[in-house]
Amino acid sequence: MALKTFKDVEEFLDSFSYIDKSNPPGLIRKSRLERMVGLLNWIGNPQESFKSIHLAGSKGKGSTATFISTLLEAKGYKAGLYLSPHVSDFRERFTLAGSYFSDDFYILVANKLQTLVEGYKNDSSLGQEKPTTFEMYTAYSYLLFKEYGCDYCVIETGLGGRLDATNTLNSIASVITPIELEHTSVLGDSVEKIAIEKSKIIKESQVVFSSKQDKEALSVIQSECSNQNSALYTFDDNILDFSSKISEKGERVSFTLNDKKYDLQLSVFTEKQGENVALAILVADKLGFLCDEGIKRIEKATIKGRFTRLKVNNVDVVIDVAHTQKSILDTVATFKTIFNASTVIFGAVEGKDITHMLKILLDSFSHLIISQPGTFKKSDIEEIFKIAKEINPNKDIKLIKDNEEALSYAIDRKAPILITGSFYLAGPMFNILEDKYGVKC
C-alpha cells in the first residue's frame, strides 16, 4: 500500500520493530553486519553513492556529527546527516546538515524503499527473516542521501561500533568521541572493552580523529589505528591551548590549530560542546573543507536537547540529553554557572551508570524528581528512586512517573529546572512544553 503521509513513513519503518523471541539470545546482534550487508545488496548499496564520515563514542557524537555536517554544507557540499535517537521529531534522524527534507521527498523515498524490500528475507541462520527497525532506519537514510545526491554523509553509530548496522560503510574517516561506561551489559564492563567495540569502525588506511580520551580508551584507539595502518589525529596533539568560558550568551572558546588562533563565541553551552566544535574543526581542516563561512555558521549553531534553554511561566527550564557520568557532571557545572541549582527531573534507561549520575545530581540539587523516560527502552524508575533515597535520604526526592505531572510540579516551585538523563525523557518534555505551555522549542 502506498505511503501518503510522513506518519505513514514512520509506521512503515516501525513495522519492522518486532524481534522474534524464538531467536537464540544475541543472535541478531552477532549477525548484524551480515544481515545489513544482505539488505544493502538487495536495495542496490546506496551507501556507495556518497563519501561518508563515521562517528562512534559514548557522548558528544551527535553534536560533533552535526557540527561536521554544518562545516561541509558551508563549503558548498550536500551533506546528509544520520543521527539516533531523535529527541522529539522522527525526522531529526535523517536530515540535510540538520535541516529537514520536504515531507514529499521523505514519502517518495520511503515508497521506493517499500518497493525495494518487498519479498526480502534474511537467511534463517541470521535470525528473524524481516529486517529490524534500526536496519531499516539505516537503509532508509542511505537511500534518502543517495536520491538527494548528497556528496558527503555524516553517520552516527546507534550502539557500539563493531556490530552496529552502520559499520557497513566504507568511510573516508572515523571520528571517536569520548568513551565512558555505558550499555555495559552489551558492550563490556570496562572502558577498555567498550573502546574496543567502538574503535572497530576504523577502516584500513583511513584518517581517524579522537576527542580527549581516558588513557585506557586512547591506548585501544592507537592500537587499532596501528593495526589498520590509519593516521590518527588526537585532540590533545592538535588542539592547543584550549580554553572555555560559559556566559549567558553561550560558550566562549579559544584554541590554536596549525599555528592559527581561533576565538569563537558559540551559541551552545558547556565545555564539552566547545570541545566537540574544536574536534569538528580539526576534522574539517585535515579533510580540506574548512572555510570562514563554516566558522561563522558554527558560532550560530544550536542543537536541540543539548543544554536547550527555555522559559515557561517565568521559570527557567534547561533540557539536556546528558546520559553518562561525565556528561551529567559537565551539564550540572554549566547549569550552576548560570542558575542557582534547584530542581532536577531525571530519568534514565537500563544500562546507564545511574548510581554515579544520581550522586552528582544529589550533590548539587535540593529537589530531585524521578520520571519515566518514555517506553521505547526499559527503565525501572522505582529502582532509580530507591537508589536515590539510599544515596541521600535527607534530600527531597519524589517519584512522579507521568512527565506532565512531574513538569507541572517542578514549575509550581518557581525555581530553575534541569531536565536530564536520557533522550527518551527529553523528547516527551519538549512536546509537553510545546503542546501544553505553548513554548516554542
Short mmCIF file of C-alpha atoms in Angstrom, two decimals:
data_model
loop_
_atom_site.label_atom_id
_atom_site.label_comp_id
_atom_site.label_asym_id
_atom_site.label_seq_id
_atom_site.Cartn_x
_atom_site.Cartn_y
_atom_site.Cartn_z
CA MET A 1 0.00 0.00 0.00
CA ALA A 2 1.38 3.39 -0.99
CA LEU A 3 2.61 5.68 1.79
CA LYS A 4 0.85 9.05 1.59
CA THR A 5 1.92 10.97 4.70
CA PHE A 6 5.03 11.23 6.82
CA LYS A 7 3.12 9.46 9.58
CA ASP A 8 2.76 6.55 7.15
CA VAL A 9 6.55 6.59 6.71
CA GLU A 10 7.09 6.33 10.48
CA GLU A 11 4.59 3.50 10.79
CA PHE A 12 6.14 1.65 7.84
CA LEU A 13 9.66 1.78 9.32
CA ASP A 14 8.43 0.95 12.82
CA SER A 15 6.51 -2.05 11.50
CA PHE A 16 9.88 -3.82 11.45
CA SER A 17 10.31 -3.42 15.23
CA TYR A 18 9.26 -6.91 16.20
CA ILE A 19 12.08 -9.28 17.15
CA ASP A 20 11.09 -12.93 17.16
CA LYS A 21 11.56 -14.26 20.70
CA SER A 22 12.45 -17.67 19.27
CA ASN A 23 15.82 -16.28 18.13
CA PRO A 24 18.71 -17.57 20.27
CA PRO A 25 19.87 -14.78 22.66
CA GLY A 26 22.18 -12.31 20.95
CA LEU A 27 21.89 -13.93 17.50
CA ILE A 28 20.63 -10.83 15.72
CA ARG A 29 23.34 -8.65 17.27
CA LYS A 30 26.09 -11.16 16.42
CA SER A 31 24.92 -11.44 12.81
CA ARG A 32 24.02 -7.76 12.38
CA LEU A 33 26.71 -6.92 9.83
CA GLU A 34 25.85 -9.91 7.66
CA ARG A 35 22.18 -9.01 7.91
CA MET A 36 22.86 -5.38 6.97
CA VAL A 37 25.16 -6.31 4.09
CA GLY A 38 22.43 -8.56 2.69
CA LEU A 39 19.81 -5.82 2.95
CA LEU A 40 22.06 -3.20 1.35
CA ASN A 41 22.99 -5.55 -1.50
CA TRP A 42 19.28 -6.17 -2.09
CA ILE A 43 18.44 -2.46 -2.41
CA GLY A 44 21.48 -1.59 -4.55
CA ASN A 45 24.07 -0.41 -2.00
CA PRO A 46 23.02 3.25 -1.84
CA GLN A 47 25.82 3.96 0.68
CA GLU A 48 28.35 3.66 -2.16
CA SER A 49 26.97 6.80 -3.82
CA PHE A 50 28.49 9.26 -1.31
CA LYS A 51 31.60 9.81 0.81
CA SER A 52 30.98 9.12 4.47
CA ILE A 53 32.41 10.19 7.82
CA HIS A 54 31.58 7.71 10.58
CA LEU A 55 31.32 8.54 14.30
CA ALA A 56 31.26 6.40 17.44
CA GLY A 57 31.61 7.24 21.13
CA SER A 58 29.73 7.36 24.42
CA LYS A 59 28.82 11.03 24.31
CA GLY A 60 29.06 14.00 22.00
CA LYS A 61 28.92 12.06 18.76
CA GLY A 62 25.57 13.52 17.68
CA SER A 63 26.71 17.08 18.38
CA THR A 64 30.08 16.55 16.69
CA ALA A 65 28.39 14.96 13.68
CA THR A 66 26.06 17.95 13.40
CA PHE A 67 28.95 20.40 13.53
CA ILE A 68 30.88 18.44 10.88
CA SER A 69 27.86 18.43 8.56
CA THR A 70 27.46 22.19 9.12
CA LEU A 71 31.07 22.74 8.03
CA LEU A 72 30.57 20.56 4.96
CA GLU A 73 27.43 22.45 3.95
CA ALA A 74 29.19 25.79 4.40
CA LYS A 75 31.82 24.61 1.91
CA GLY A 76 29.08 24.01 -0.65
CA TYR A 77 28.54 20.27 -0.28
CA LYS A 78 25.23 18.48 0.07
CA ALA A 79 25.77 16.86 3.45
CA GLY A 80 23.45 14.14 4.73
CA LEU A 81 23.29 13.62 8.49
CA TYR A 82 22.10 10.40 10.16
CA LEU A 83 21.63 10.52 13.94
CA SER A 84 20.00 8.38 16.60
CA PRO A 85 17.93 8.59 18.59
CA HIS A 86 15.78 11.60 17.78
CA VAL A 87 14.72 14.00 20.53
CA SER A 88 11.16 14.98 19.64
CA ASP A 89 10.70 14.72 15.86
CA PHE A 90 11.33 11.50 13.94
CA ARG A 91 12.77 13.47 11.02
CA GLU A 92 15.73 14.54 13.20
CA ARG A 93 17.31 11.18 12.36
CA PHE A 94 17.55 11.89 8.63
CA THR A 95 18.45 15.45 7.63
CA LEU A 96 20.47 17.62 5.32
CA ALA A 97 23.04 19.02 7.76
CA GLY A 98 20.30 19.38 10.38
CA SER A 99 17.61 20.77 8.07
CA TYR A 100 14.63 18.61 7.14
CA PHE A 101 13.98 17.41 3.63
CA SER A 102 10.46 18.13 2.36
CA ASP A 103 7.81 15.69 3.54
CA ASP A 104 7.12 14.88 -0.11
CA PHE A 105 10.72 13.73 -0.51
CA TYR A 106 10.68 11.66 2.68
CA ILE A 107 7.49 9.98 1.43
CA LEU A 108 8.81 9.45 -2.11
CA VAL A 109 11.96 7.68 -0.91
CA ALA A 110 10.08 5.61 1.67
CA ASN A 111 7.76 4.35 -1.07
CA LYS A 112 10.80 3.42 -3.12
CA LEU A 113 12.29 1.55 -0.18
CA GLN A 114 8.99 -0.21 0.46
CA THR A 115 9.01 -1.48 -3.13
CA LEU A 116 12.68 -2.48 -2.98
CA VAL A 117 12.37 -4.56 0.20
CA GLU A 118 9.23 -6.35 -0.92
CA GLY A 119 9.98 -10.05 -0.78
CA TYR A 120 13.32 -9.59 1.03
CA LYS A 121 14.17 -12.20 3.66
CA ASN A 122 17.28 -12.86 5.70
CA ASP A 123 18.77 -16.33 5.75
CA SER A 124 17.28 -18.21 8.70
CA SER A 125 20.77 -18.70 10.19
CA LEU A 126 20.92 -14.93 10.77
CA GLY A 127 17.84 -14.73 12.94
CA GLN A 128 14.43 -13.35 12.02
CA GLU A 129 13.75 -13.01 8.30
CA LYS A 130 12.49 -9.42 8.40
CA PRO A 131 14.99 -6.59 8.94
CA THR A 132 14.94 -4.88 12.34
CA THR A 133 13.78 -1.31 12.76
CA PHE A 134 17.32 0.10 13.08
CA GLU A 135 18.43 -1.81 9.99
CA MET A 136 15.54 -0.22 8.10
CA TYR A 137 16.27 3.24 9.53
CA THR A 138 19.84 2.90 8.31
CA ALA A 139 18.87 1.65 4.86
CA TYR A 140 16.31 4.45 4.57
CA SER A 141 18.88 7.11 5.47
CA TYR A 142 21.33 5.83 2.87
CA LEU A 143 18.64 5.75 0.20
CA LEU A 144 17.47 9.27 1.11
CA PHE A 145 21.00 10.60 0.79
CA LYS A 146 21.59 8.81 -2.49
CA GLU A 147 18.33 10.01 -4.04
CA TYR A 148 19.04 13.60 -2.97
CA GLY A 149 22.51 13.44 -4.49
CA CYS A 150 24.49 14.03 -1.30
CA ASP A 151 28.24 14.47 -1.74
CA TYR A 152 29.10 13.59 1.85
CA CYS A 153 27.19 11.97 4.66
CA VAL A 154 28.00 12.11 8.36
CA ILE A 155 26.82 8.93 10.06
CA GLU A 156 26.49 8.29 13.80
CA THR A 157 26.55 4.73 15.14
CA GLY A 158 23.49 3.52 17.02
CA LEU A 159 25.12 1.28 19.64
CA GLY A 160 28.80 0.46 19.98
CA GLY A 161 30.54 0.22 16.62
CA ARG A 162 31.89 -3.22 15.80
CA LEU A 163 28.49 -4.80 15.20
CA ASP A 164 26.49 -1.66 14.55
CA ALA A 165 24.41 -1.69 11.36
CA THR A 166 26.21 1.47 10.22
CA ASN A 167 29.56 -0.34 10.24
CA THR A 168 28.85 -1.48 6.70
CA LEU A 169 30.14 1.88 5.44
CA ASN A 170 33.41 2.24 3.60
CA SER A 171 34.02 5.59 5.27
CA ILE A 172 36.82 8.01 4.39
CA ALA A 173 37.27 8.96 8.05
CA SER A 174 36.32 7.77 11.52
CA VAL A 175 35.73 10.04 14.49
CA ILE A 176 35.80 8.67 18.05
CA THR A 177 34.22 10.91 20.69
CA PRO A 178 34.77 10.43 24.45
CA ILE A 179 34.30 6.85 25.64
CA GLU A 180 32.78 6.03 29.03
CA LEU A 181 30.96 3.21 30.75
CA GLU A 182 27.58 2.71 29.04
CA HIS A 183 25.50 -0.21 27.81
CA THR A 184 27.79 -2.38 29.90
CA SER A 185 25.57 -5.46 29.52
CA VAL A 186 26.14 -5.33 25.76
CA LEU A 187 29.48 -3.57 25.19
CA GLY A 188 31.52 -4.69 28.20
CA ASP A 189 32.11 -3.75 31.81
CA SER A 190 35.23 -1.61 31.37
CA VAL A 191 36.26 1.46 29.40
CA GLU A 192 38.84 -0.68 27.59
CA LYS A 193 36.25 -3.24 26.45
CA ILE A 194 33.85 -0.52 25.30
CA ALA A 195 36.68 1.24 23.45
CA ILE A 196 37.45 -1.99 21.60
CA GLU A 197 33.83 -2.17 20.40
CA LYS A 198 33.74 1.47 19.30
CA SER A 199 37.19 1.55 17.68
CA LYS A 200 36.16 -1.20 15.28
CA ILE A 201 34.58 1.40 13.00
CA ILE A 202 38.16 2.28 11.99
CA LYS A 203 38.91 1.10 8.45
CA GLU A 204 42.19 0.34 6.72
CA SER A 205 44.31 3.32 5.61
CA GLN A 206 41.76 5.97 6.53
CA VAL A 207 42.05 9.13 8.63
CA VAL A 208 40.97 8.85 12.27
CA PHE A 209 40.16 11.60 14.76
CA SER A 210 39.78 11.25 18.51
CA SER A 211 38.40 13.51 21.23
CA LYS A 212 40.07 13.75 24.60
CA GLN A 213 40.09 10.21 26.00
CA ASP A 214 40.92 8.33 29.15
CA LYS A 215 44.30 6.59 28.92
CA GLU A 216 42.70 3.15 28.52
CA ALA A 217 40.48 4.24 25.65
CA LEU A 218 43.21 6.15 23.84
CA SER A 219 45.53 3.13 24.01
CA VAL A 220 42.88 0.97 22.31
CA ILE A 221 42.28 3.56 19.58
CA GLN A 222 46.02 3.92 18.92
CA SER A 223 46.39 0.15 18.69
CA GLU A 224 43.51 -0.17 16.23
CA CYS A 225 44.89 2.64 14.06
CA SER A 226 48.25 0.89 14.02
CA ASN A 227 46.64 -2.41 13.03
CA GLN A 228 44.69 -0.70 10.24
CA ASN A 229 47.60 1.48 9.07
CA SER A 230 45.41 4.54 9.66
CA ALA A 231 46.59 8.04 10.54
CA LEU A 232 45.38 9.26 13.95
CA TYR A 233 44.81 12.90 14.87
CA THR A 234 44.05 13.33 18.58
CA PHE A 235 42.51 16.36 20.25
CA ASP A 236 45.40 16.81 22.67
CA ASP A 237 48.07 16.65 19.98
CA ASN A 238 46.37 19.07 17.59
CA ILE A 239 44.07 21.39 19.54
CA LEU A 240 46.47 23.50 21.58
CA ASP A 241 45.83 25.99 24.40
CA PHE A 242 42.14 25.12 24.55
CA SER A 243 40.08 27.24 26.92
CA SER A 244 36.39 27.66 27.53
CA LYS A 245 34.22 30.09 29.50
CA ILE A 246 30.45 29.93 29.96
CA SER A 247 28.30 33.06 29.97
CA GLU A 248 24.66 34.00 29.44
CA LYS A 249 25.42 34.28 25.70
CA GLY A 250 26.84 30.80 25.37
CA GLU A 251 30.36 29.44 25.40
CA ARG A 252 33.49 31.40 24.57
CA VAL A 253 36.10 29.03 23.18
CA SER A 254 39.67 29.66 22.10
CA PHE A 255 42.35 27.31 20.82
CA THR A 256 45.19 27.04 18.34
CA LEU A 257 45.23 24.69 15.34
CA ASN A 258 48.09 24.63 12.83
CA ASP A 259 49.51 27.83 14.35
CA LYS A 260 46.21 29.64 13.75
CA LYS A 261 44.36 31.08 16.72
CA TYR A 262 40.58 30.56 16.91
CA ASP A 263 38.42 32.66 19.22
CA LEU A 264 34.76 31.70 18.91
CA GLN A 265 31.59 32.91 20.61
CA LEU A 266 29.37 29.84 20.42
CA SER A 267 25.60 29.73 20.85
CA VAL A 268 25.88 26.35 22.59
CA PHE A 269 26.75 25.81 26.24
CA THR A 270 29.05 23.53 28.29
CA GLU A 271 32.78 23.00 27.85
CA LYS A 272 32.21 19.65 26.15
CA GLN A 273 30.30 21.33 23.33
CA GLY A 274 33.28 23.60 22.84
CA GLU A 275 35.47 20.51 22.60
CA ASN A 276 33.04 19.00 20.09
CA VAL A 277 33.26 22.16 17.97
CA ALA A 278 37.06 22.12 18.10
CA LEU A 279 37.12 18.44 17.09
CA ALA A 280 34.77 19.13 14.15
CA ILE A 281 37.04 21.99 13.02
CA LEU A 282 40.05 19.65 13.25
CA VAL A 283 38.23 17.13 11.04
CA ALA A 284 37.31 19.81 8.51
CA ASP A 285 40.85 21.18 8.48
CA LYS A 286 42.52 17.82 7.85
CA LEU A 287 39.94 16.70 5.27
CA GLY A 288 40.08 20.01 3.41
CA PHE A 289 36.62 21.52 3.84
CA LEU A 290 37.24 24.17 6.49
CA CYS A 291 36.28 27.70 5.43
CA ASP A 292 35.46 31.06 7.03
CA GLU A 293 31.76 30.67 6.31
CA GLY A 294 31.82 27.38 8.21
CA ILE A 295 33.27 29.08 11.28
CA LYS A 296 30.50 31.71 11.15
CA ARG A 297 27.81 29.03 10.96
CA ILE A 298 29.35 27.02 13.78
CA GLU A 299 29.17 30.07 16.04
CA LYS A 300 25.43 30.41 15.40
CA ALA A 301 24.63 26.68 15.61
CA THR A 302 22.38 25.27 18.32
CA ILE A 303 21.43 21.64 18.87
CA LYS A 304 18.09 20.65 20.32
CA GLY A 305 18.42 18.84 23.62
CA ARG A 306 21.98 19.96 24.26
CA PHE A 307 21.55 22.45 27.09
CA THR A 308 18.47 23.92 25.46
CA ARG A 309 17.32 26.93 27.50
CA LEU A 310 13.61 27.74 27.66
CA LYS A 311 11.24 29.79 29.80
CA VAL A 312 7.77 28.75 30.96
CA ASN A 313 5.66 30.88 33.32
CA ASN A 314 8.80 32.92 34.05
CA VAL A 315 10.61 29.76 35.19
CA ASP A 316 13.94 28.86 33.57
CA VAL A 317 13.97 25.33 32.14
CA VAL A 318 17.03 23.59 30.69
CA ILE A 319 16.74 20.30 28.80
CA ASP A 320 19.92 18.32 28.25
CA VAL A 321 20.24 14.73 27.00
CA ALA A 322 23.36 14.00 29.08
CA HIS A 323 23.29 10.29 29.96
CA THR A 324 26.77 9.42 31.22
CA GLN A 325 28.56 10.29 34.44
CA LYS A 326 30.93 12.80 32.87
CA SER A 327 28.32 14.46 30.67
CA ILE A 328 25.97 14.86 33.64
CA LEU A 329 28.86 16.39 35.61
CA ASP A 330 29.54 18.87 32.81
CA THR A 331 25.86 19.76 32.40
CA VAL A 332 25.41 20.34 36.13
CA ALA A 333 28.54 22.50 36.28
CA THR A 334 27.25 24.67 33.44
CA PHE A 335 23.78 24.89 35.00
CA LYS A 336 25.26 26.07 38.30
CA THR A 337 27.32 28.70 36.49
CA ILE A 338 24.14 30.32 35.21
CA PHE A 339 21.48 29.45 37.80
CA ASN A 340 21.13 28.65 41.47
CA ALA A 341 20.66 24.88 41.22
CA SER A 342 17.19 23.95 42.44
CA THR A 343 15.04 21.23 40.86
CA VAL A 344 16.15 18.42 38.56
CA ILE A 345 13.86 16.00 36.73
CA PHE A 346 15.79 12.81 35.98
CA GLY A 347 15.05 9.68 34.00
CA ALA A 348 17.41 7.05 32.62
CA VAL A 349 17.14 3.78 30.72
CA GLU A 350 18.69 0.46 31.68
CA GLY A 351 22.42 0.03 31.05
CA LYS A 352 23.42 3.53 32.15
CA ASP A 353 25.64 4.42 35.11
CA ILE A 354 22.62 5.53 37.14
CA THR A 355 24.21 5.48 40.60
CA HIS A 356 27.03 7.86 39.72
CA MET A 357 24.70 10.19 37.81
CA LEU A 358 22.38 10.34 40.83
CA LYS A 359 25.27 11.11 43.19
CA ILE A 360 26.25 14.09 41.05
CA LEU A 361 22.68 15.40 40.91
CA LEU A 362 22.01 14.92 44.62
CA ASP A 363 25.22 16.77 45.48
CA SER A 364 24.00 19.82 43.55
CA PHE A 365 20.20 19.95 43.63
CA SER A 366 17.91 20.31 46.62
CA HIS A 367 14.94 18.72 44.84
CA LEU A 368 15.04 15.59 42.65
CA ILE A 369 12.11 14.20 40.68
CA ILE A 370 12.36 10.76 39.08
CA SER A 371 10.17 10.45 35.97
CA GLN A 372 9.59 7.90 33.20
CA PRO A 373 11.95 8.22 30.19
CA GLY A 374 9.43 7.04 27.60
CA THR A 375 8.61 3.42 26.86
CA PHE A 376 10.90 2.68 23.90
CA LYS A 377 13.63 1.27 26.17
CA LYS A 378 13.35 -0.39 29.56
CA SER A 379 13.62 1.77 32.65
CA ASP A 380 12.94 0.77 36.25
CA ILE A 381 12.14 4.13 37.78
CA GLU A 382 11.08 2.56 41.08
CA GLU A 383 14.60 1.13 41.39
CA ILE A 384 16.10 4.50 40.43
CA PHE A 385 14.01 6.14 43.17
CA LYS A 386 15.21 3.52 45.66
CA ILE A 387 18.87 4.10 44.73
CA ALA A 388 18.43 7.87 45.07
CA LYS A 389 16.90 7.52 48.54
CA GLU A 390 19.77 5.25 49.62
CA ILE A 391 22.35 7.77 48.37
CA ASN A 392 20.84 10.71 50.24
CA PRO A 393 17.70 10.01 52.30
CA ASN A 394 17.63 13.60 53.57
CA LYS A 395 17.05 15.19 50.17
CA ASP A 396 13.58 15.97 48.77
CA ILE A 397 13.22 13.10 46.29
CA LYS A 398 9.94 12.35 44.56
CA LEU A 399 8.80 9.66 42.13
CA ILE A 400 6.37 11.15 39.59
CA LYS A 401 6.06 8.75 36.69
CA ASP A 402 3.93 10.95 34.44
CA ASN A 403 6.12 13.52 32.69
CA GLU A 404 3.44 16.19 32.53
CA GLU A 405 2.75 15.89 36.25
CA ALA A 406 6.48 15.96 37.04
CA LEU A 407 6.99 19.11 34.97
CA SER A 408 3.92 20.83 36.44
CA TYR A 409 5.11 20.05 39.97
CA ALA A 410 8.57 21.45 39.21
CA ILE A 411 7.22 24.61 37.57
CA ASP A 412 5.00 25.30 40.57
CA ARG A 413 8.15 25.61 42.69
CA LYS A 414 9.02 28.79 40.71
CA ALA A 415 12.74 27.92 40.59
CA PRO A 416 15.15 26.88 37.79
CA ILE A 417 14.65 23.36 36.44
CA LEU A 418 17.10 20.95 34.80
CA ILE A 419 15.64 18.01 32.85
CA THR A 420 18.28 15.40 32.06
CA GLY A 421 19.36 11.75 31.93
CA SER A 422 18.03 10.49 28.61
CA PHE A 423 16.97 11.32 25.05
CA TYR A 424 13.81 9.42 25.91
CA LEU A 425 12.94 11.85 28.70
CA ALA A 426 13.90 14.99 26.75
CA GLY A 427 11.60 14.25 23.79
CA PRO A 428 8.32 13.99 25.74
CA MET A 429 9.27 17.05 27.81
CA PHE A 430 9.80 19.14 24.67
CA ASN A 431 6.39 18.00 23.40
CA ILE A 432 4.67 18.89 26.69
CA LEU A 433 6.28 22.34 26.74
CA GLU A 434 5.08 22.97 23.20
CA ASP A 435 1.61 21.44 23.41
CA LYS A 436 0.55 22.42 26.96
CA TYR A 437 2.54 25.58 27.64
CA GLY A 438 2.93 26.97 24.13
CA VAL A 439 6.71 27.21 24.39
CA LYS A 440 8.49 27.32 21.03
CA CYS A 441 11.19 24.66 21.25
#
